[in-house]
Amino acid sequence: MHRTKVKVLEDVFDANSTIAAANRADFDRAGVTVVNLMSSPGAGKTTLLERVVHDLDVRVGVLEGDVQGTYDADRIASLHVPVTQINTDPGFGGECHLDANMVRSALPQVPLDDLDLLVIENVGNLVCPAEFKVGEDVRVMVSSVTEGEDKPLKYPLMFRTCELVLVNKIDLLPHLDFDLERFLANLDAVHPDVPRLLVSARTGEGVDAWRDWLVRTAEKEAAAV
Amino acid sequence: MHRTKVKVLEDVFDANSTIAAANRADFDRAGVTVVNLMSSPGAGKTTLLERVVHDLDVRVGVLEGDVQGTYDADRIASLHVPVTQINTDPGFGGECHLDANMVRSALPQVPLDDLDLLVIENVGNLVCPAEFKVGEDVRVMVSSVTEGEDKPLKYPLMFRTCELVLVNKIDLLPHLDFDLERFLANLDAVHPDVPRLLVSARTGEGVDAWRDWLVRTAEKEAAAV
């Protein structure tokens, strides 16, 4: 009887990780740095992109993930940035997150060779998007101060697996019962010393630092490939 | 050859619907009206409950759904309301929603015979909670004005399947670029004339109407059984 020695690799049965690695290889080959941008619904992902995409020193494209519609994609496209929409409802059954295969299915529409940076705006949700790699180099999450101080403790995987936290809507701090120090302590409890930027997409406060972080990250990843 | 005539019932293969119906039967038998309360993370579900639970003319209990922790349950319990926690992380693998079986597994801890009203506070998420019945009589969703006017269009199932929309954080309207009329038009586009209450959990505005709606709903459902 012939026996084949099977070497079981970690994640070998995880189709999502396999496809995410294939996406990542395509991104690396094209020299594109990929950011997976995540948050609750309405935390300000699209507005924070609108604030910077016209003013980056690198060539940027956007992949929009939504259950339905092209509302955010239309906003980004109006800024003359190449944008591709993934709807998780008609094609994938109302999924609450992007997965690697959804991203892979969109790649033929993404002009990778003309980009240095691709921002994947995930579906608004603090749970499942964190569980699915899509081939990204880095993860950025947006947490709005209107959501309360307890969010890092209640959704720890999301806060733990990101490389940058954008604390958005800080213009509203005078009008909220939000304790910024307590939020930052909760953040450090689940992800000690993760880089964080205090920003207001509405007033523009902190947006320069967010733009600089994006450009620096794109350049650093490009140099590392 | 013997043939059995199989009558295919709608939902007959959907285990969640079967278990939801069993939950509903238990609730009806005990004379308990059940509200499934849903929203984005941080929209104000718990605070809106804190505002009214001490002041209802019916006996209320709360079932808390969270990925991790007992932060909201502790807040409700401090008001001397019977509360049961479901964590979707250790028991169910980090689920982004409650399903009927999770609720069923918690029922032995819920003192149904001592309640008129049970509020199930779902996991903060605008997608999957709307896809899973848990045995509720009615669905209430909270949409915060800080989340933007486009949410009904982007998450239509959630807005379409609820009996009441609480439009929360209206105290922040003077500080936001939020067009309330446009939000309400978007809401009517996906769920025409759904009852809606403008509230502020922070200032208490509209909270009386929310309390009255809960009491009225509990009494109406009790009379209908």
mmCIF file of N, CA and C in Angstrom, chain B residues 104-215:
data_model
loop_
_atom_site.group_PDB
_atom_site.id
_atom_site.type_symbol
_atom_site.label_atom_id
_atom_site.label_comp_id
_atom_site.label_asym_id
_atom_site.label_seq_id
_atom_site.Cartn_x
_atom_site.Cartn_y
_atom_site.Cartn_z
ATOM 1 N N ARG B 104 -31.935 30.365 23.371
ATOM 2 C CA ARG B 104 -32.534 29.188 24.013
ATOM 3 C C ARG B 104 -31.619 28.662 25.122
ATOM 4 N N SER B 105 -30.330 28.668 24.850
ATOM 5 C CA SER B 105 -29.393 28.143 25.850
ATOM 6 C C SER B 105 -29.372 28.996 27.113
ATOM 7 N N ALA B 106 -29.794 30.250 26.987
ATOM 8 C CA ALA B 106 -29.798 31.144 28.160
ATOM 9 C C ALA B 106 -31.118 31.105 28.921
ATOM 10 N N LEU B 107 -32.167 30.569 28.307
ATOM 11 C CA LEU B 107 -33.508 30.665 28.913
ATOM 12 C C LEU B 107 -33.616 30.062 30.317
ATOM 13 N N PRO B 108 -32.906 28.942 30.607
ATOM 14 C CA PRO B 108 -33.023 28.422 31.980
ATOM 15 C C PRO B 108 -32.610 29.437 33.053
ATOM 16 N N GLN B 109 -31.788 30.423 32.637
ATOM 17 C CA GLN B 109 -31.369 31.443 33.611
ATOM 18 C C GLN B 109 -32.309 32.655 33.647
ATOM 19 N N VAL B 110 -33.305 32.685 32.781
ATOM 20 C CA VAL B 110 -34.189 33.855 32.715
ATOM 21 C C VAL B 110 -35.481 33.556 33.486
ATOM 22 N N PRO B 111 -35.838 34.389 34.468
ATOM 23 C CA PRO B 111 -37.030 34.109 35.300
ATOM 24 C C PRO B 111 -38.317 34.523 34.581
ATOM 25 N N LEU B 112 -38.652 33.773 33.511
ATOM 26 C CA LEU B 112 -39.776 34.172 32.653
ATOM 27 C C LEU B 112 -41.078 34.365 33.425
ATOM 28 N N ASP B 113 -41.301 33.507 34.444
ATOM 29 C CA ASP B 113 -42.589 33.586 35.148
ATOM 30 C C ASP B 113 -42.728 34.862 35.974
ATOM 31 N N ASP B 114 -41.612 35.535 36.184
ATOM 32 C CA ASP B 114 -41.669 36.774 36.966
ATOM 33 C C ASP B 114 -41.606 38.014 36.084
ATOM 34 N N LEU B 115 -41.731 37.828 34.773
ATOM 35 C CA LEU B 115 -41.563 38.970 33.852
ATOM 36 C C LEU B 115 -42.806 39.192 32.999
ATOM 37 N N ASP B 116 -42.998 40.455 32.618
ATOM 38 C CA ASP B 116 -43.976 40.794 31.572
ATOM 39 C C ASP B 116 -43.268 41.132 30.264
ATOM 40 N N LEU B 117 -42.039 41.604 30.391
ATOM 41 C CA LEU B 117 -41.299 42.130 29.240
ATOM 42 C C LEU B 117 -39.847 41.671 29.340
ATOM 43 N N LEU B 118 -39.331 41.128 28.236
ATOM 44 C CA LEU B 118 -37.915 40.756 28.183
ATOM 45 C C LEU B 118 -37.286 41.517 27.009
ATOM 46 N N VAL B 119 -36.269 42.300 27.313
ATOM 47 C CA VAL B 119 -35.547 42.999 26.256
ATOM 48 C C VAL B 119 -34.254 42.243 25.984
ATOM 49 N N ILE B 120 -34.087 41.819 24.739
ATOM 50 C CA ILE B 120 -32.857 41.130 24.334
ATOM 51 C C ILE B 120 -31.978 42.154 23.637
ATOM 52 N N GLU B 121 -30.888 42.536 24.292
ATOM 53 C CA GLU B 121 -29.977 43.511 23.681
ATOM 54 C C GLU B 121 -28.977 42.742 22.832
ATOM 55 N N ASN B 122 -29.097 42.870 21.532
ATOM 56 C CA ASN B 122 -28.290 42.091 20.600
ATOM 57 C C ASN B 122 -26.853 42.613 20.534
ATOM 58 N N VAL B 123 -25.973 41.879 19.870
ATOM 59 C CA VAL B 123 -24.603 42.337 19.620
ATOM 60 C C VAL B 123 -24.662 43.569 18.708
ATOM 61 N N GLY B 124 -23.814 44.537 18.956
ATOM 62 C CA GLY B 124 -23.799 45.758 18.155
ATOM 63 C C GLY B 124 -23.325 45.486 16.741
ATOM 64 N N ASN B 125 -24.258 45.548 15.774
ATOM 65 C CA ASN B 125 -23.953 45.184 14.390
ATOM 66 C C ASN B 125 -25.213 45.441 13.575
ATOM 67 N N LEU B 126 -25.078 46.072 12.415
ATOM 68 C CA LEU B 126 -26.250 46.397 11.598
ATOM 69 C C LEU B 126 -26.561 45.341 10.533
ATOM 70 N N VAL B 127 -25.768 44.268 10.444
ATOM 71 C CA VAL B 127 -26.004 43.300 9.375
ATOM 72 C C VAL B 127 -26.668 42.031 9.935
ATOM 73 N N CYS B 128 -25.879 41.126 10.486
ATOM 74 C CA CYS B 128 -26.364 39.776 10.792
ATOM 75 C C CYS B 128 -27.465 39.692 11.845
ATOM 76 N N PRO B 129 -27.486 40.537 12.885
ATOM 77 C CA PRO B 129 -28.591 40.392 13.846
ATOM 78 C C PRO B 129 -29.962 40.439 13.178
ATOM 79 N N ALA B 130 -30.083 41.201 12.085
ATOM 80 C CA ALA B 130 -31.381 41.298 11.391
ATOM 81 C C ALA B 130 -31.740 39.995 10.679
ATOM 82 N N GLU B 131 -30.752 39.150 10.428
ATOM 83 C CA GLU B 131 -30.989 37.913 9.666
ATOM 84 C C GLU B 131 -31.442 36.750 10.541
ATOM 85 N N PHE B 132 -31.358 36.900 11.866
ATOM 86 C CA PHE B 132 -31.662 35.793 12.773
ATOM 87 C C PHE B 132 -32.786 36.161 13.733
ATOM 88 N N LYS B 133 -33.946 35.515 13.564
ATOM 89 C CA LYS B 133 -34.999 35.627 14.563
ATOM 90 C C LYS B 133 -34.540 34.907 15.825
ATOM 91 N N VAL B 134 -34.922 35.435 16.962
ATOM 92 C CA VAL B 134 -34.566 34.765 18.219
ATOM 93 C C VAL B 134 -35.803 34.393 19.017
ATOM 94 N N GLY B 135 -36.996 34.659 18.442
ATOM 95 C CA GLY B 135 -38.248 34.366 19.140
ATOM 96 C C GLY B 135 -38.953 35.627 19.619
ATOM 97 N N GLU B 136 -38.495 36.774 19.170
ATOM 98 C CA GLU B 136 -39.032 38.045 19.629
ATOM 99 C C GLU B 136 -40.441 38.309 19.093
ATOM 100 N N ASP B 137 -41.188 39.162 19.814
ATOM 101 C CA ASP B 137 -42.466 39.672 19.307
ATOM 102 C C ASP B 137 -42.225 40.872 18.397
ATOM 103 N N VAL B 138 -41.338 41.738 18.810
ATOM 104 C CA VAL B 138 -41.068 42.957 18.035
ATOM 105 C C VAL B 138 -39.566 43.246 18.010
ATOM 106 N N ARG B 139 -39.176 44.010 16.992
ATOM 107 C CA ARG B 139 -37.792 44.454 16.861
ATOM 108 C C ARG B 139 -37.729 45.967 16.966
ATOM 109 N N VAL B 140 -36.777 46.424 17.739
ATOM 110 C CA VAL B 140 -36.528 47.859 17.861
ATOM 111 C C VAL B 140 -35.087 48.096 17.462
ATOM 112 N N MET B 141 -34.834 49.093 16.645
ATOM 113 C CA MET B 141 -33.446 49.421 16.382
ATOM 114 C C MET B 141 -33.142 50.851 16.770
ATOM 115 N N VAL B 142 -31.902 51.057 17.182
ATOM 116 C CA VAL B 142 -31.420 52.384 17.542
ATOM 117 C C VAL B 142 -30.462 52.840 16.454
ATOM 118 N N SER B 143 -30.700 54.014 15.915
ATOM 119 C CA SER B 143 -29.776 54.588 14.944
ATOM 120 C C SER B 143 -29.353 55.948 15.481
ATOM 121 N N SER B 144 -28.066 56.113 15.691
ATOM 122 C CA SER B 144 -27.570 57.376 16.237
ATOM 123 C C SER B 144 -27.332 58.372 15.105
ATOM 124 N N VAL B 145 -27.671 59.635 15.363
ATOM 125 C CA VAL B 145 -27.481 60.661 14.328
ATOM 126 C C VAL B 145 -26.003 60.864 13.999
ATOM 127 N N THR B 146 -25.103 60.408 14.875
ATOM 128 C CA THR B 146 -23.672 60.524 14.580
ATOM 129 C C THR B 146 -23.231 59.558 13.477
ATOM 130 N N GLU B 147 -24.081 58.590 13.135
ATOM 131 C CA GLU B 147 -23.698 57.581 12.136
ATOM 132 C C GLU B 147 -23.948 58.013 10.694
ATOM 133 N N GLY B 148 -24.653 59.118 10.503
ATOM 134 C CA GLY B 148 -24.875 59.616 9.146
ATOM 135 C C GLY B 148 -26.234 59.251 8.582
ATOM 136 N N GLU B 149 -26.639 59.995 7.547
ATOM 137 C CA GLU B 149 -28.001 59.851 6.990
ATOM 138 C C GLU B 149 -28.159 58.621 6.120
ATOM 139 N N ASP B 150 -27.034 58.031 5.672
ATOM 140 C CA ASP B 150 -27.103 56.986 4.652
ATOM 141 C C ASP B 150 -27.362 55.587 5.219
ATOM 142 N N LYS B 151 -27.419 55.435 6.511
ATOM 143 C CA LYS B 151 -27.460 54.083 7.096
ATOM 144 C C LYS B 151 -28.677 53.255 6.666
ATOM 145 N N PRO B 152 -29.897 53.821 6.571
ATOM 146 C CA PRO B 152 -31.008 52.975 6.098
ATOM 147 C C PRO B 152 -30.750 52.396 4.712
ATOM 148 N N LEU B 153 -30.095 53.165 3.851
ATOM 149 C CA LEU B 153 -29.836 52.693 2.484
ATOM 150 C C LEU B 153 -28.744 51.631 2.472
ATOM 151 N N LYS B 154 -27.780 51.732 3.384
ATOM 152 C CA LYS B 154 -26.657 50.799 3.374
ATOM 153 C C LYS B 154 -26.934 49.508 4.148
ATOM 154 N N TYR B 155 -27.867 49.572 5.083
ATOM 155 C CA TYR B 155 -28.212 48.392 5.894
ATOM 156 C C TYR B 155 -29.730 48.211 5.885
ATOM 157 N N PRO B 156 -30.317 48.016 4.688
ATOM 158 C CA PRO B 156 -31.790 48.071 4.580
ATOM 159 C C PRO B 156 -32.525 46.985 5.349
ATOM 160 N N LEU B 157 -31.945 45.766 5.439
ATOM 161 C CA LEU B 157 -32.685 44.683 6.112
ATOM 162 C C LEU B 157 -32.976 45.053 7.565
ATOM 163 N N MET B 158 -31.954 45.597 8.231
ATOM 164 C CA MET B 158 -32.121 45.984 9.636
ATOM 165 C C MET B 158 -33.249 46.996 9.800
ATOM 166 N N PHE B 159 -33.243 48.027 8.948
ATOM 167 C CA PHE B 159 -34.261 49.070 9.075
ATOM 168 C C PHE B 159 -35.633 48.567 8.623
ATOM 169 N N ARG B 160 -35.636 47.588 7.713
ATOM 170 C CA ARG B 160 -36.893 47.114 7.128
ATOM 171 C C ARG B 160 -37.637 46.165 8.059
ATOM 172 N N THR B 161 -36.891 45.457 8.926
ATOM 173 C CA THR B 161 -37.527 44.401 9.722
ATOM 174 C C THR B 161 -37.847 44.837 11.143
ATOM 175 N N CYS B 162 -37.741 46.133 11.434
ATOM 176 C CA CYS B 162 -38.031 46.550 12.811
ATOM 177 C C CYS B 162 -39.379 47.257 12.902
ATOM 178 N N GLU B 163 -39.950 47.216 14.110
ATOM 179 C CA GLU B 163 -41.258 47.834 14.352
ATOM 180 C C GLU B 163 -41.110 49.253 14.884
ATOM 181 N N LEU B 164 -39.915 49.618 15.325
ATOM 182 C CA LEU B 164 -39.682 50.970 15.866
ATOM 183 C C LEU B 164 -38.229 51.337 15.629
ATOM 184 N N VAL B 165 -38.000 52.594 15.222
ATOM 185 C CA VAL B 165 -36.640 53.125 15.108
ATOM 186 C C VAL B 165 -36.480 54.244 16.129
ATOM 187 N N LEU B 166 -35.499 54.080 17.012
ATOM 188 C CA LEU B 166 -35.145 55.143 17.941
ATOM 189 C C LEU B 166 -33.992 55.925 17.326
ATOM 190 N N VAL B 167 -34.237 57.178 17.006
ATOM 191 C CA VAL B 167 -33.194 58.035 16.434
ATOM 192 C C VAL B 167 -32.535 58.749 17.610
ATOM 193 N N ASN B 168 -31.373 58.258 18.000
ATOM 194 C CA ASN B 168 -30.755 58.663 19.270
ATOM 195 C C ASN B 168 -29.678 59.745 19.074
ATOM 196 N N LYS B 169 -29.302 60.330 20.194
ATOM 197 C CA LYS B 169 -28.238 61.363 20.291
ATOM 198 C C LYS B 169 -28.644 62.652 19.594
ATOM 199 N N ILE B 170 -29.954 62.974 19.619
ATOM 200 C CA ILE B 170 -30.396 64.198 18.930
ATOM 201 C C ILE B 170 -29.873 65.454 19.615
ATOM 202 N N ASP B 171 -29.372 65.325 20.871
ATOM 203 C CA ASP B 171 -28.735 66.493 21.510
ATOM 204 C C ASP B 171 -27.500 66.941 20.729
ATOM 205 N N LEU B 172 -26.923 66.056 19.908
ATOM 206 C CA LEU B 172 -25.706 66.412 19.161
ATOM 207 C C LEU B 172 -26.015 67.072 17.812
ATOM 208 N N LEU B 173 -27.289 67.133 17.429
ATOM 209 C CA LEU B 173 -27.631 67.664 16.097
ATOM 210 C C LEU B 173 -27.002 69.033 15.804
ATOM 211 N N PRO B 174 -26.987 69.964 16.768
ATOM 212 C CA PRO B 174 -26.385 71.274 16.447
ATOM 213 C C PRO B 174 -24.892 71.198 16.111
ATOM 214 N N HIS B 175 -24.246 70.089 16.479
ATOM 215 C CA HIS B 175 -22.799 69.980 16.294
ATOM 216 C C HIS B 175 -22.413 69.055 15.151
ATOM 217 N N LEU B 176 -23.408 68.594 14.381
ATOM 218 C CA LEU B 176 -23.153 67.626 13.309
ATOM 219 C C LEU B 176 -23.600 68.174 11.956
ATOM 220 N N ASP B 177 -23.001 67.652 10.878
ATOM 221 C CA ASP B 177 -23.523 67.898 9.532
ATOM 222 C C ASP B 177 -24.505 66.782 9.190
ATOM 223 N N PHE B 178 -25.545 66.669 9.983
ATOM 224 C CA PHE B 178 -26.508 65.569 9.806
ATOM 225 C C PHE B 178 -27.832 66.174 9.389
ATOM 226 N N ASP B 179 -28.350 65.740 8.259
ATOM 227 C CA ASP B 179 -29.613 66.263 7.731
ATOM 228 C C ASP B 179 -30.730 65.307 8.152
ATOM 229 N N LEU B 180 -31.440 65.671 9.198
ATOM 230 C CA LEU B 180 -32.467 64.792 9.766
ATOM 231 C C LEU B 180 -33.554 64.474 8.747
ATOM 232 N N GLU B 181 -33.940 65.472 7.957
ATOM 233 C CA GLU B 181 -35.004 65.227 6.962
ATOM 234 C C GLU B 181 -34.545 64.180 5.945
ATOM 235 N N ARG B 182 -33.268 64.288 5.565
ATOM 236 C CA ARG B 182 -32.751 63.328 4.588
ATOM 237 C C ARG B 182 -32.697 61.924 5.202
ATOM 238 N N PHE B 183 -32.279 61.840 6.447
ATOM 239 C CA PHE B 183 -32.267 60.535 7.122
ATOM 240 C C PHE B 183 -33.675 59.931 7.134
ATOM 241 N N LEU B 184 -34.668 60.746 7.499
ATOM 242 C CA LEU B 184 -36.041 60.221 7.594
ATOM 243 C C LEU B 184 -36.576 59.835 6.218
ATOM 244 N N ALA B 185 -36.171 60.578 5.182
ATOM 245 C CA ALA B 185 -36.569 60.203 3.821
ATOM 246 C C ALA B 185 -35.918 58.878 3.429
ATOM 247 N N ASN B 186 -34.648 58.679 3.794
ATOM 248 C CA ASN B 186 -33.977 57.402 3.521
ATOM 249 C C ASN B 186 -34.654 56.258 4.280
ATOM 250 N N LEU B 187 -35.051 56.546 5.518
ATOM 251 C CA LEU B 187 -35.753 55.544 6.322
ATOM 252 C C LEU B 187 -37.073 55.164 5.654
ATOM 253 N N ASP B 188 -37.830 56.169 5.210
ATOM 254 C CA ASP B 188 -39.109 55.883 4.552
ATOM 255 C C ASP B 188 -38.909 55.161 3.220
ATOM 256 N N ALA B 189 -37.758 55.379 2.604
ATOM 257 C CA ALA B 189 -37.487 54.699 1.331
ATOM 258 C C ALA B 189 -37.360 53.186 1.532
ATOM 259 N N VAL B 190 -36.813 52.763 2.661
ATOM 260 C CA VAL B 190 -36.659 51.319 2.884
ATOM 261 C C VAL B 190 -37.774 50.741 3.750
ATOM 262 N N HIS B 191 -38.406 51.559 4.597
ATOM 263 C CA HIS B 191 -39.480 51.074 5.474
ATOM 264 C C HIS B 191 -40.498 52.202 5.665
ATOM 265 N N PRO B 192 -41.375 52.380 4.696
ATOM 266 C CA PRO B 192 -42.297 53.523 4.726
ATOM 267 C C PRO B 192 -43.117 53.580 6.010
ATOM 268 N N ASP B 193 -43.119 54.747 6.639
ATOM 269 C CA ASP B 193 -43.974 55.015 7.804
ATOM 270 C C ASP B 193 -43.682 54.147 9.020
ATOM 271 N N VAL B 194 -42.526 53.516 9.087
ATOM 272 C CA VAL B 194 -42.192 52.792 10.316
ATOM 273 C C VAL B 194 -42.209 53.803 11.473
ATOM 274 N N PRO B 195 -42.820 53.440 12.608
ATOM 275 C CA PRO B 195 -42.793 54.355 13.754
ATOM 276 C C PRO B 195 -41.361 54.723 14.144
ATOM 277 N N ARG B 196 -41.142 55.981 14.472
ATOM 278 C CA ARG B 196 -39.813 56.454 14.858
ATOM 279 C C ARG B 196 -39.955 57.459 15.985
ATOM 280 N N LEU B 197 -38.999 57.414 16.908
ATOM 281 C CA LEU B 197 -38.989 58.373 18.011
ATOM 282 C C LEU B 197 -37.633 59.055 18.037
ATOM 283 N N LEU B 198 -37.639 60.365 18.130
ATOM 284 C CA LEU B 198 -36.393 61.117 18.264
ATOM 285 C C LEU B 198 -36.061 61.207 19.750
ATOM 286 N N VAL B 199 -34.899 60.718 20.116
ATOM 287 C CA VAL B 199 -34.562 60.632 21.543
ATOM 288 C C VAL B 199 -33.122 61.080 21.802
ATOM 289 N N SER B 200 -32.880 61.417 23.052
ATOM 290 C CA SER B 200 -31.511 61.622 23.518
ATOM 291 C C SER B 200 -31.366 60.896 24.838
ATOM 292 N N ALA B 201 -30.621 59.801 24.815
ATOM 293 C CA ALA B 201 -30.390 59.064 26.059
ATOM 294 C C ALA B 201 -29.642 59.950 27.049
ATOM 295 N N ARG B 202 -28.864 60.898 26.525
ATOM 296 C CA ARG B 202 -28.044 61.741 27.402
ATOM 297 C C ARG B 202 -28.886 62.774 28.134
ATOM 298 N N THR B 203 -29.741 63.512 27.411
ATOM 299 C CA THR B 203 -30.524 64.580 28.046
ATOM 300 C C THR B 203 -31.881 64.084 28.535
ATOM 301 N N GLY B 204 -32.322 62.929 28.044
ATOM 302 C CA GLY B 204 -33.636 62.415 28.423
ATOM 303 C C GLY B 204 -34.744 62.825 27.469
ATOM 304 N N GLU B 205 -34.436 63.643 26.491
ATOM 305 C CA GLU B 205 -35.466 64.070 25.536
ATOM 306 C C GLU B 205 -36.039 62.844 24.816
ATOM 307 N N GLY B 206 -37.363 62.778 24.767
ATOM 308 C CA GLY B 206 -38.028 61.684 24.045
ATOM 309 C C GLY B 206 -38.067 60.367 24.798
ATOM 310 N N VAL B 207 -37.431 60.301 25.967
ATOM 311 C CA VAL B 207 -37.342 59.029 26.689
ATOM 312 C C VAL B 207 -38.706 58.596 27.226
ATOM 313 N N ASP B 208 -39.548 59.567 27.601
ATOM 314 C CA ASP B 208 -40.899 59.227 28.070
ATOM 315 C C ASP B 208 -41.681 58.480 26.989
ATOM 316 N N ALA B 209 -41.551 58.956 25.765
ATOM 317 C CA ALA B 209 -42.280 58.314 24.659
ATOM 318 C C ALA B 209 -41.765 56.893 24.426
ATOM 319 N N TRP B 210 -40.474 56.710 24.569
ATOM 320 C CA TRP B 210 -39.857 55.378 24.454
ATOM 321 C C TRP B 210 -40.361 54.462 25.562
ATOM 322 N N ARG B 211 -40.431 54.960 26.784
ATOM 323 C CA ARG B 211 -40.952 54.154 27.900
ATOM 324 C C ARG B 211 -42.418 53.790 27.653
ATOM 325 N N ASP B 212 -43.197 54.776 27.221
ATOM 326 C CA ASP B 212 -44.627 54.519 26.971
ATOM 327 C C ASP B 212 -44.812 53.481 25.856
ATOM 328 N N TRP B 213 -43.967 53.575 24.826
ATOM 329 C CA TRP B 213 -44.056 52.610 23.728
ATOM 330 C C TRP B 213 -43.792 51.190 24.244
ATOM 331 N N LEU B 214 -42.793 51.041 25.099
ATOM 332 C CA LEU B 214 -42.462 49.718 25.649
ATOM 333 C C LEU B 214 -43.628 49.157 26.458
ATOM 334 N N VAL B 215 -44.186 49.996 27.334
ATOM 335 C CA VAL B 215 -45.288 49.537 28.187
ATOM 336 C C VAL B 215 -46.497 49.174 27.329
#
